[in-house]
PDB file of C-alpha atoms in Angstrom:
ATOM      1  CA  MET T 237     159.423  88.234 110.121  1.00 52.00           C
ATOM      2  CA  SER T 238     160.512  91.056 108.044  1.00 53.00           C
ATOM      3  CA  ASN T 239     160.805  91.333 104.232  1.00 53.00           C
ATOM      4  CA  SER T 240     164.295  90.231 104.106  1.00 59.00           C
ATOM      5  CA  ASN T 241     163.845  87.237 106.272  1.00 68.00           C
ATOM      6  CA  PHE T 242     160.794  86.352 104.018  1.00 65.00           C
ATOM      7  CA  ASN T 243     163.211  85.185 101.212  1.00 82.00           C
ATOM      8  CA  GLN T 244     165.705  83.850 103.853  1.00 95.00           C
ATOM      9  CA  LEU T 245     166.945  79.624 103.728  1.00 97.00           C
ATOM     10  CA  ILE T 246     166.503  78.029 107.096  1.00 97.00           C
ATOM     11  CA  ARG T 247     167.609  74.782 108.049  1.00 98.00           C
ATOM     12  CA  ILE T 248     165.302  71.951 109.861  1.00 98.00           C
ATOM     13  CA  HIS T 249     166.172  73.300 113.376  1.00 98.00           C
ATOM     14  CA  GLU T 250     164.333  76.637 112.655  1.00 97.00           C
ATOM     15  CA  VAL T 251     161.868  75.399 110.660  1.00 98.00           C
ATOM     16  CA  SER T 252     160.918  72.857 113.836  1.00 98.00           C
ATOM     17  CA  GLN T 253     160.479  75.906 116.075  1.00 97.00           C
ATOM     18  CA  MET T 254     158.243  77.925 113.254  1.00 95.00           C
ATOM     19  CA  VAL T 255     155.833  75.105 113.539  1.00 96.00           C
ATOM     20  CA  SER T 256     156.330  73.172 116.801  1.00 96.00           C
ATOM     21  CA  LEU T 257     156.834  69.764 115.410  1.00 97.00           C
ATOM     22  CA  GLY T 258     159.569  67.596 115.980  1.00 98.00           C
ATOM     23  CA  LYS T 259     162.433  67.287 113.503  1.00 98.00           C
ATOM     24  CA  SER T 260     161.358  63.428 112.599  1.00 98.00           C
ATOM     25  CA  THR T 261     157.398  64.499 112.464  1.00 98.00           C
ATOM     26  CA  ILE T 262     158.663  67.193 109.748  1.00 98.00           C
ATOM     27  CA  ARG T 263     160.878  64.370 107.836  1.00 98.00           C
ATOM     28  CA  LEU T 264     157.888  61.938 107.886  1.00 98.00           C
ATOM     29  CA  TRP T 265     155.330  64.550 106.579  1.00 98.00           C
ATOM     30  CA  VAL T 266     157.689  65.432 103.704  1.00 98.00           C
ATOM     31  CA  ALA T 267     157.840  61.864 102.755  1.00 98.00           C
ATOM     32  CA  LEU T 268     154.022  61.808 103.182  1.00 98.00           C
ATOM     33  CA  GLY T 269     153.065  64.891 101.085  1.00 97.00           C
ATOM     34  CA  LYS T 270     151.945  66.544 103.833  1.00 97.00           C
ATOM     35  CA  PHE T 271     154.734  69.327 104.234  1.00 98.00           C
ATOM     36  CA  PRO T 272     156.625  71.430 101.852  1.00 98.00           C
ATOM     37  CA  PRO T 273     159.618  69.568 100.619  1.00 98.00           C
ATOM     38  CA  PRO T 274     163.149  70.763 101.197  1.00 98.00           C
ATOM     39  CA  ILE T 275     165.964  72.161  98.960  1.00 97.00           C
ATOM     40  CA  PRO T 276     169.135  70.052  98.471  1.00 97.00           C
ATOM     41  CA  LEU T 277     171.639  72.237  98.723  1.00 96.00           C
ATOM     42  CA  SER T 278     174.494  69.477  99.155  1.00 97.00           C
ATOM     43  CA  ALA T 279     174.062  65.325  99.733  1.00 95.00           C
ATOM     44  CA  THR T 280     173.661  66.422 103.624  1.00 95.00           C
ATOM     45  CA  ILE T 281     172.263  70.174 103.696  1.00 96.00           C
ATOM     46  CA  LYS T 282     168.383  70.703 103.121  1.00 97.00           C
ATOM     47  CA  VAL T 283     166.953  74.119 103.907  1.00 98.00           C
ATOM     48  CA  TRP T 284     163.224  75.380 103.181  1.00 98.00           C
ATOM     49  CA  LYS T 285     162.384  78.775 102.204  1.00 97.00           C
ATOM     50  CA  ALA T 286     160.869  80.672 104.895  1.00 96.00           C
ATOM     51  CA  GLN T 287     158.270  82.066 102.794  1.00 96.00           C
ATOM     52  CA  ASP T 288     157.185  78.390 101.742  1.00 96.00           C
ATOM     53  CA  ILE T 289     156.751  77.730 105.270  1.00 97.00           C
ATOM     54  CA  LEU T 290     154.868  80.498 106.508  1.00 95.00           C
ATOM     55  CA  LYS T 291     152.499  79.983 103.353  1.00 95.00           C
ATOM     56  CA  TRP T 292     152.015  76.262 104.693  1.00 96.00           C
ATOM     57  CA  ILE T 293     151.421  77.658 108.704  1.00 96.00           C
ATOM     58  CA  GLU T 294     148.763  79.876 106.789  1.00 94.00           C
ATOM     59  CA  SER T 295     147.227  77.112 105.064  1.00 94.00           C
ATOM     60  CA  GLN T 296     147.345  74.635 108.155  1.00 91.00           C
ATOM     61  CA  SER T 297     145.408  78.081 109.787  1.00 84.00           C
ATOM     62  CA  ASN T 298     142.816  78.525 106.868  1.00 83.00           C
ATOM     63  CA  GLN T 299     141.689  74.706 107.129  1.00 79.00           C
ATOM     64  CA  GLN T 300     141.398  74.567 110.892  1.00 69.00           C
ATOM     65  CA  GLY T 301     139.066  77.775 110.300  1.00 65.00           C
ATOM     66  CA  ALA T 302     137.067  75.923 107.550  1.00 64.00           C
ATOM     67  CA  GLN T 303     136.397  72.656 109.930  1.00 62.00           C
TER      68      GLN T 303
END
């Protein structure tokens, strides 16, 4: 992901592809506090910062390495 994409806002479909999780799992994990919360743009549109998702992926990798 290039620097310009690092600050990009992405929707749940792209988030799902990045983390290889289903949309329902992402929503559940957000509710449980296990995944970064989305940014509401409107009542029906929610997005994530790509950088937040990349940081989350890295933190998961670090946790797996520590076990």
